[in-house]
C-alpha positions as protocol buffer text, in pm:
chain_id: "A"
residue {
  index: 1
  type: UNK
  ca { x: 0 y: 0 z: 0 }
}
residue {
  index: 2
  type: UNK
  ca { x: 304 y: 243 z: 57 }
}
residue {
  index: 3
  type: UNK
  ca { x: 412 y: 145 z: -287 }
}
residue {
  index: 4
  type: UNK
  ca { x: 80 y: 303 z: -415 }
}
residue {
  index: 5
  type: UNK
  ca { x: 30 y: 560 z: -233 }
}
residue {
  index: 6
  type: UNK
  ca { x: 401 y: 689 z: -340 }
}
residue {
  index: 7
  type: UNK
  ca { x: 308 y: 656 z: -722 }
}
residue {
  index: 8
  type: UNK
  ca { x: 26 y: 900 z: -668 }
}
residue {
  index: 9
  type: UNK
  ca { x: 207 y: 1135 z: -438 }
}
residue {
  index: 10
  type: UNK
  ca { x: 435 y: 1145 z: -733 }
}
residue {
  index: 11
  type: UNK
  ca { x: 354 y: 1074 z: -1088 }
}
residue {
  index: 12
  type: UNK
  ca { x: 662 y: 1234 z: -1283 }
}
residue {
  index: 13
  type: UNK
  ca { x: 759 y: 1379 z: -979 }
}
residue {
  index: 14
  type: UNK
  ca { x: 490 y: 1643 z: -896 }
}
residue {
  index: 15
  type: UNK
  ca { x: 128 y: 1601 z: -696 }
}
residue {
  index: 16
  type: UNK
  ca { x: -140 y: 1583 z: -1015 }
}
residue {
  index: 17
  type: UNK
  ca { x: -409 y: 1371 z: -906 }
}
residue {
  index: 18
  type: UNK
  ca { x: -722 y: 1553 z: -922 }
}
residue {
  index: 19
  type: UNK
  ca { x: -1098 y: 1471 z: -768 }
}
residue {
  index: 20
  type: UNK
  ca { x: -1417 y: 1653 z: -871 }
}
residue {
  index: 21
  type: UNK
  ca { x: -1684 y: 1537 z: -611 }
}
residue {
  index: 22
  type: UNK
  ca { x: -2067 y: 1524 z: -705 }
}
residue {
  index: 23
  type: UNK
  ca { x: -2327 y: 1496 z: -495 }
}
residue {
  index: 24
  type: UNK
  ca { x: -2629 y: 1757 z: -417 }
}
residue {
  index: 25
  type: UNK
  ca { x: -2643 y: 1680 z: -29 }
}
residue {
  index: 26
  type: UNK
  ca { x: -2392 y: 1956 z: 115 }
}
residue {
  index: 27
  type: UNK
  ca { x: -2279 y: 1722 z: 431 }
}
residue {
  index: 28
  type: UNK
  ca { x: -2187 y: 1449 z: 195 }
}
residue {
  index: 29
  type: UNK
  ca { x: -1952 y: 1683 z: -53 }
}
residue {
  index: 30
  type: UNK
  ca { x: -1804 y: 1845 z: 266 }
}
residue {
  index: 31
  type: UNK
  ca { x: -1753 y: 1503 z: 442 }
}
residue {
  index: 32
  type: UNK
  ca { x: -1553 y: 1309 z: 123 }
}
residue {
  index: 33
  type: UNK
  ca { x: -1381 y: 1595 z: 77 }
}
residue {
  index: 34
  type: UNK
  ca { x: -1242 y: 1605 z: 434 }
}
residue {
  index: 35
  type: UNK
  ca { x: -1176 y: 1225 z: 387 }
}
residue {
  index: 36
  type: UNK
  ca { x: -971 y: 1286 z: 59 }
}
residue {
  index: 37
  type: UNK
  ca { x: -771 y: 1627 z: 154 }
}
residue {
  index: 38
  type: UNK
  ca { x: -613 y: 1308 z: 364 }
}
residue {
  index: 39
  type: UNK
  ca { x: -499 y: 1051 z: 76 }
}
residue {
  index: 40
  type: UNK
  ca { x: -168 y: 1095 z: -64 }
}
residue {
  index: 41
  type: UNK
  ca { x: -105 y: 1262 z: -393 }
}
residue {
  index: 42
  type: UNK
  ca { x: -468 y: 1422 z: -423 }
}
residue {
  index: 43
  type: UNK
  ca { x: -348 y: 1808 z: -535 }
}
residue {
  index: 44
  type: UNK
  ca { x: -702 y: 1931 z: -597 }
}
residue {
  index: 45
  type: UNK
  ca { x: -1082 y: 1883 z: -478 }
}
residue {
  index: 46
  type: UNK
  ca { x: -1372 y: 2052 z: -621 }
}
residue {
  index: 47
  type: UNK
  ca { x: -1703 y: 2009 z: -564 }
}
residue {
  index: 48
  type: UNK
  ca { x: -2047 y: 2040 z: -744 }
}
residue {
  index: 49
  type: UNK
  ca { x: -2438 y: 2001 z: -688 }
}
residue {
  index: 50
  type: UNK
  ca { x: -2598 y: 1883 z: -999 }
}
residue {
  index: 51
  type: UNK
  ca { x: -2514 y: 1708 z: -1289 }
}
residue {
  index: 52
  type: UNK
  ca { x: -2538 y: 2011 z: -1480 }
}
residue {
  index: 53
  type: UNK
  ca { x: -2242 y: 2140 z: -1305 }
}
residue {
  index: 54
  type: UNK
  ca { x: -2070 y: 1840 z: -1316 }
}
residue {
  index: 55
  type: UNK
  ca { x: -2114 y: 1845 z: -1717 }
}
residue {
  index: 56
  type: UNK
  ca { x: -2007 y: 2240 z: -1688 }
}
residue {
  index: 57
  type: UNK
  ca { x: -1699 y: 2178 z: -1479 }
}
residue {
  index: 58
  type: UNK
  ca { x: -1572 y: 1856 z: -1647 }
}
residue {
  index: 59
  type: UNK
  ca { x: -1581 y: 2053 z: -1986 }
}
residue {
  index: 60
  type: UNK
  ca { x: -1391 y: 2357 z: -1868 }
}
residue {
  index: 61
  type: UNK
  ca { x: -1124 y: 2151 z: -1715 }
}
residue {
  index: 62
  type: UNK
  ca { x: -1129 y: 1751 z: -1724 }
}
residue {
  index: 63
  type: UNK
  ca { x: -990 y: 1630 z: -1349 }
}
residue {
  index: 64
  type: UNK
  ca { x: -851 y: 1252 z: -1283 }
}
residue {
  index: 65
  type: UNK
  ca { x: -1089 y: 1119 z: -1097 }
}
residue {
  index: 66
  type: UNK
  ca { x: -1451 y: 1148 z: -1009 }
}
residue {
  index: 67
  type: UNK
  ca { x: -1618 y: 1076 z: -751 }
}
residue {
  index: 68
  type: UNK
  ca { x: -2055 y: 1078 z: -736 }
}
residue {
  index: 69
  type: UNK
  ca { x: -2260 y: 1019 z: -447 }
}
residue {
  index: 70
  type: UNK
  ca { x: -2576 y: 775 z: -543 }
}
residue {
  index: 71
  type: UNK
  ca { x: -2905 y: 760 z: -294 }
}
residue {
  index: 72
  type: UNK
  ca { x: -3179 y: 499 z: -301 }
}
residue {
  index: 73
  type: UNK
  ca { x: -3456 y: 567 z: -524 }
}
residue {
  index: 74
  type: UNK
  ca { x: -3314 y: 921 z: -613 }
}
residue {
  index: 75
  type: UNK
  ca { x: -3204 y: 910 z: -1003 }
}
residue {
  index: 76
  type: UNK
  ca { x: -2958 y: 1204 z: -956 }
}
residue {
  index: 77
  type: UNK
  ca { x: -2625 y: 1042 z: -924 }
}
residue {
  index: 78
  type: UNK
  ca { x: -2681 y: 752 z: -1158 }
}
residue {
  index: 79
  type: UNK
  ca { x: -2832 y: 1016 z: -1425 }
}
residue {
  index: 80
  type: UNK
  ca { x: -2500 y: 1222 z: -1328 }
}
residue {
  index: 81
  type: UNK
  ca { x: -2268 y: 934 z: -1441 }
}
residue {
  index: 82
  type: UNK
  ca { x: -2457 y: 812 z: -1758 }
}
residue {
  index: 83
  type: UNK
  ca { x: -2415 y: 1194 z: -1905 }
}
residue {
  index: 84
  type: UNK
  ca { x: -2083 y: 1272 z: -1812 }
}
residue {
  index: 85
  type: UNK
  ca { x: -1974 y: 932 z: -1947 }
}
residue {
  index: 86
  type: UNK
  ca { x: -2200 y: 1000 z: -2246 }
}
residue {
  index: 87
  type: UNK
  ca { x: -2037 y: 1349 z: -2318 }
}
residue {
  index: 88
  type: UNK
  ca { x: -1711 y: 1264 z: -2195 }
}
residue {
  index: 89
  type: UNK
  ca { x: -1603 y: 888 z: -2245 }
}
residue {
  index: 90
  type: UNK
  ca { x: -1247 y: 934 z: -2059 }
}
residue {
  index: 91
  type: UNK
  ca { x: -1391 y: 1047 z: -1769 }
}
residue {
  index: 92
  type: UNK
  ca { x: -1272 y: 819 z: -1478 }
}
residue {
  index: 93
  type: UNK
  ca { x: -1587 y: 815 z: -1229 }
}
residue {
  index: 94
  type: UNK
  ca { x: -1637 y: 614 z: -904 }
}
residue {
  index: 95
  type: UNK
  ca { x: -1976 y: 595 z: -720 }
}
residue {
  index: 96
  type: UNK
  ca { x: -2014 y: 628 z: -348 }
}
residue {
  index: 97
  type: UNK
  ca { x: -2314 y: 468 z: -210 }
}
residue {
  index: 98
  type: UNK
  ca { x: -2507 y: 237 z: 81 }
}
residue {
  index: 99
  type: UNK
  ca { x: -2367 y: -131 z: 91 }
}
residue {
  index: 100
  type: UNK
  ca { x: -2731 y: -275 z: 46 }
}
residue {
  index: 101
  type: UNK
  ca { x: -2836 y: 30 z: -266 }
}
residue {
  index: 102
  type: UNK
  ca { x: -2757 y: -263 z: -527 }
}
residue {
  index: 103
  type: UNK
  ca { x: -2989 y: -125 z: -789 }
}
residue {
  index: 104
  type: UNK
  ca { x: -2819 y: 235 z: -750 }
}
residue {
  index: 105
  type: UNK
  ca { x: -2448 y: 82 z: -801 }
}
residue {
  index: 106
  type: UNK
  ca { x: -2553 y: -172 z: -1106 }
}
residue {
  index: 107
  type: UNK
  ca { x: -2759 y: 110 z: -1264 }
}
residue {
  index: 108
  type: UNK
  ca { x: -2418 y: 352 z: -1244 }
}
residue {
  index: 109
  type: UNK
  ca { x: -2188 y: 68 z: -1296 }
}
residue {
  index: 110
  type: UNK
  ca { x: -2380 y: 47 z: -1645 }
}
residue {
  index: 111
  type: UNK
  ca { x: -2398 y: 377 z: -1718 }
}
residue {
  index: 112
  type: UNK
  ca { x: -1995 y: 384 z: -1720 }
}
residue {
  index: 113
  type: UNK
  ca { x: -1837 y: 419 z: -1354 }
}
residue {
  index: 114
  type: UNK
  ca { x: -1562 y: 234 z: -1344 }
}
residue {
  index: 115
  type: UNK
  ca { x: -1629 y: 110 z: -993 }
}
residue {
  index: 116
  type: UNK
  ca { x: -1772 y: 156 z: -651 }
}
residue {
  index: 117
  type: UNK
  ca { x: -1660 y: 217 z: -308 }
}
residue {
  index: 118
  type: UNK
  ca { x: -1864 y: 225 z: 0 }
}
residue {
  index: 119
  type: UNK
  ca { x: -1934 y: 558 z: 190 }
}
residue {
  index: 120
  type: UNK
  ca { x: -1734 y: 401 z: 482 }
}
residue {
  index: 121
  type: UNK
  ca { x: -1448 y: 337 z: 276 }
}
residue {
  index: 122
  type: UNK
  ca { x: -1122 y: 312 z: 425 }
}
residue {
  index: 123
  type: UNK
  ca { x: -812 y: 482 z: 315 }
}
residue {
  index: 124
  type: UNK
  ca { x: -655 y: 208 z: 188 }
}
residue {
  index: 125
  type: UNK
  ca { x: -951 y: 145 z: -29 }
}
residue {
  index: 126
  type: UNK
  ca { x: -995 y: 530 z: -124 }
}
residue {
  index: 127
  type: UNK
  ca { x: -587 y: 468 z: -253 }
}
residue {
  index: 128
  type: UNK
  ca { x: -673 y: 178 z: -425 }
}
residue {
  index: 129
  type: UNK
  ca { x: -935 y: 295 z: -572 }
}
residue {
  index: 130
  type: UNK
  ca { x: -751 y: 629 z: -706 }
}
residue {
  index: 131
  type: UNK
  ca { x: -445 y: 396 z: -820 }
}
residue {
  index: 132
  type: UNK
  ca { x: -637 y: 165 z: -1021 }
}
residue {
  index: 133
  type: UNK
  ca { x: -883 y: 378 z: -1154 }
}
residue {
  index: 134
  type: UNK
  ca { x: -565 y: 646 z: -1265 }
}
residue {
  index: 135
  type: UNK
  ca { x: -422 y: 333 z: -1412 }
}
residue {
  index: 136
  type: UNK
  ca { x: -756 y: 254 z: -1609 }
}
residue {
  index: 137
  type: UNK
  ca { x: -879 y: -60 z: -1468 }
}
residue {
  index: 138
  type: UNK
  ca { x: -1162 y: -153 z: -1278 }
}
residue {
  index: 139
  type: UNK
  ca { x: -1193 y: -91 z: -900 }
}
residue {
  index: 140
  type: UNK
  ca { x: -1150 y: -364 z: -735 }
}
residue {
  index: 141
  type: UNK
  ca { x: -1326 y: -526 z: -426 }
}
residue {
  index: 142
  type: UNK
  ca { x: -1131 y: -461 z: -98 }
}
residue {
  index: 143
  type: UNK
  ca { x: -1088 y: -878 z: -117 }
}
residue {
  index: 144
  type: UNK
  ca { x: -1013 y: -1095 z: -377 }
}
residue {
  index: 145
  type: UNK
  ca { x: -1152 y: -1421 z: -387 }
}
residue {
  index: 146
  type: UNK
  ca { x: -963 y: -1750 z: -329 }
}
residue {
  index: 147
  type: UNK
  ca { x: -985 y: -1864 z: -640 }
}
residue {
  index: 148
  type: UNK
  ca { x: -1009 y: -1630 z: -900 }
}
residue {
  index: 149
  type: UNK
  ca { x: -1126 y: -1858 z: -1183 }
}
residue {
  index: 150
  type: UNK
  ca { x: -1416 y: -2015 z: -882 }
}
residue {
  index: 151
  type: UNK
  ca { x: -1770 y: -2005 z: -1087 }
}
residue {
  index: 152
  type: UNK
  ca { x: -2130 y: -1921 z: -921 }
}
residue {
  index: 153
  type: UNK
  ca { x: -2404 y: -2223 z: -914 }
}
residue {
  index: 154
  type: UNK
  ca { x: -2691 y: -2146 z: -1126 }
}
residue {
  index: 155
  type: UNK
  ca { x: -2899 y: -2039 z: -799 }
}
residue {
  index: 156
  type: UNK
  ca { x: -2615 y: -1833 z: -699 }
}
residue {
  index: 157
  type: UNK
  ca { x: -2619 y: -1663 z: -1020 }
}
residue {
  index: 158
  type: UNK
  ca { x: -2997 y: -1595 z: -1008 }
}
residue {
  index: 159
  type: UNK
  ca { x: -2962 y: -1424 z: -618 }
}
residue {
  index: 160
  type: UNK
  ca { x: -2729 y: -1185 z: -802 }
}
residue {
  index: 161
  type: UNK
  ca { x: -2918 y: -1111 z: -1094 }
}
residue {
  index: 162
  type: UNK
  ca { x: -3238 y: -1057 z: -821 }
}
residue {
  index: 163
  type: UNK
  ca { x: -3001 y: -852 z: -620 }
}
residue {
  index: 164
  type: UNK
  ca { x: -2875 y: -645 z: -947 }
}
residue {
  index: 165
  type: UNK
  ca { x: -3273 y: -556 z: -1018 }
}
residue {
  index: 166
  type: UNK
  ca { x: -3280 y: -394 z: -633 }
}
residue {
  index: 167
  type: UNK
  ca { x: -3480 y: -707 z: -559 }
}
residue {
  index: 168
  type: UNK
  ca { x: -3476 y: -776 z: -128 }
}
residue {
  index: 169
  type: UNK
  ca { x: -3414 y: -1127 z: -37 }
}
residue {
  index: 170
  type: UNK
  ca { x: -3770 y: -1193 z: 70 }
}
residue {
  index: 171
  type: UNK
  ca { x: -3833 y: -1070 z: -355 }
}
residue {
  index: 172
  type: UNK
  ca { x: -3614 y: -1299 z: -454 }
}
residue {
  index: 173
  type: UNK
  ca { x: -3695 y: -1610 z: -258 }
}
residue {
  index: 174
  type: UNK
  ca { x: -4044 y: -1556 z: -351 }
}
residue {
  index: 175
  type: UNK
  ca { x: -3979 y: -1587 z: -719 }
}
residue {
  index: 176
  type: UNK
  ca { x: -3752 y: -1879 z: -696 }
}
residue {
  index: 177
  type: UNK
  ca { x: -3978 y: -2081 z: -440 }
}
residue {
  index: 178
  type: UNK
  ca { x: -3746 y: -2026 z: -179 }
}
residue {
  index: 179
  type: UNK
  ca { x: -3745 y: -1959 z: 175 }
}
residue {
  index: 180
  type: UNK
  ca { x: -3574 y: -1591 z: 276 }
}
residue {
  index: 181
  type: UNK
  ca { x: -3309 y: -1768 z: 510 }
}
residue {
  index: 182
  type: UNK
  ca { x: -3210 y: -2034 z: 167 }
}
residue {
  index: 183
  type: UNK
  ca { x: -3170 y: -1675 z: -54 }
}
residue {
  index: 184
  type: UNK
  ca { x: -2933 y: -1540 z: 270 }
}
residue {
  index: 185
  type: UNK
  ca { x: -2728 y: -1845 z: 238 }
}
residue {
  index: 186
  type: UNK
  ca { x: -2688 y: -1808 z: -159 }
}
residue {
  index: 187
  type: UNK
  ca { x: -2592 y: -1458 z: -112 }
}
residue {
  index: 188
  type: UNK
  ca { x: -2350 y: -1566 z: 192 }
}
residue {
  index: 189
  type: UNK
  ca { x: -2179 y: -1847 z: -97 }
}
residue {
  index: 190
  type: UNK
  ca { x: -2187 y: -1597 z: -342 }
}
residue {
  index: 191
  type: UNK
  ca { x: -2074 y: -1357 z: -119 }
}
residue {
  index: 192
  type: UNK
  ca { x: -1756 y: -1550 z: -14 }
}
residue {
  index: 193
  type: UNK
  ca { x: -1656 y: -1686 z: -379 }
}
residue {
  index: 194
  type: UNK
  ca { x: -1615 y: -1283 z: -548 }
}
residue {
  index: 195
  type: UNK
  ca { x: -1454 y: -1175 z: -192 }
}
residue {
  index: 196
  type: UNK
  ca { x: -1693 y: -917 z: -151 }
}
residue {
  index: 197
  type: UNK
  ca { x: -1869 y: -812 z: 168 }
}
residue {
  index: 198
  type: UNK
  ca { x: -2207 y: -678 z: 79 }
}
residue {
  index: 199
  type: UNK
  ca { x: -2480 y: -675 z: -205 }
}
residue {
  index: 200
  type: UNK
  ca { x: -2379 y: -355 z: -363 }
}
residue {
  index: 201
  type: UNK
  ca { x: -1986 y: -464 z: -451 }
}
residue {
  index: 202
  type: UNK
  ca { x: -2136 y: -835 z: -530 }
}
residue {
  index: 203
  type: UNK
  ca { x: -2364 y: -661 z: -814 }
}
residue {
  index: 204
  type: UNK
  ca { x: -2041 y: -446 z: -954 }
}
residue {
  index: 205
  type: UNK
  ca { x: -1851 y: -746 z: -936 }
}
residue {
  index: 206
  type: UNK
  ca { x: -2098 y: -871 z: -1098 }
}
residue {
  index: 207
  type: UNK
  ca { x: -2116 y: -634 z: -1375 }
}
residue {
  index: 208
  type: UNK
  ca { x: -1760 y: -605 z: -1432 }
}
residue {
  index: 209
  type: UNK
  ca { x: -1696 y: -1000 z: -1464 }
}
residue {
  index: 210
  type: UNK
  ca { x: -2027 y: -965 z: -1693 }
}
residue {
  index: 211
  type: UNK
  ca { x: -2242 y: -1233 z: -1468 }
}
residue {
  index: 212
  type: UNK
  ca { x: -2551 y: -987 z: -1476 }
}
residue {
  index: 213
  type: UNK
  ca { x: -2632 y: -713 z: -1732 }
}
């Protein structure tokens, strides 16, 4: 981790890694920015609202990273990612959002983020995170699994594709004839095979290995 956080402290020599945060709750934009004055290497943090400002801003001066707050049931952020994406395909974003807001994160995830951190995020993930997206690749899960090649059982594969649609467990165990505490233990299996802790990085894991769409 000192290894990473040393190539963004100094790419050619000289702080350039820039964040533009997005997000139209005030508390949020002042809190990740407090959190990322703190990680090694960032230079500059903006912040905007709306995605109309985010458009604005991007255009008049692209940053490195990106970083948009998502909510559940509240378009705003996902809408956010799909245009600046849309207008500006280079753009390196990663969503912020709950653990359980699956539909939020797979919704985003499709609309071009390049990956997805939790709001609790540590610092080592938040330097991850910058490294790897700076370095265009995916964002990865905080774990890794065991077994990187390890494939999901067909049921397993259907919790995530429920949990991908924003689907709760009761949903899901009531379209597959199942009882709630059988879909827990899918998601628990599933959970432990991608090395992910929660719904929300199972269903980007999910969307960058391409098991749901």
């Amino acid at each position: 981790m000192k290894e990473v956080e040393r190539s963004l402290a100094c790419r050619k020599g000289v702080p350039v890694t820039t964040v533009l945060i997005c997000d139209d709750r005030r508390s949020v934009r002042e809190g990740l920015t407090r959190v990322m004055s703190a990680v090694p290497g960032v230079s500059r943090i903006d912040c905007v609202a709306h995605g109309d400002e985010l458009l604005s801003r991007f255009a008049r001066q692209a940053v490195d990273v990106v970083l948009v707050g998502t909510q559940r049931a509240v378009p705003n952020g996902v809408e956010a990612t799909r245009r600046l994406v849309s207008a500006h395909p280079q753009a390196n974003v990663i969503v912020f959002g709950a653990p359980d807001d699956a539909g939020s994160i797979a919704a985003a995830i499709a609309g071009g983020a390049r990956g997805y951190l939790r709001w609790d995020a540590s610092r080592p993930e938040l330097v991850a995170a910058l490294a790897h997206t700076l370095a265009s690749t995916s964002v990865p899960a905080p774990r890794q699994p065991s077994d990187p090649g390890v494939q999901l059982t067909d049921r397993e594969l259907q919790v995530l594709r429920g949990m991908a649609q924003g689907k709760s467990n009761g949903q899901i165990g009531r379209e597959l004839y199942l009882s709630e505490d059988t879909v827990k233990t899918h998601a628990r299996r599933l959970f432990r095979k991608l090395g992910v802790r929660d719904r929300a990085q199972a269903v980007a894991h999910g969307f960058r290995r391409g098991l749901v769409a």
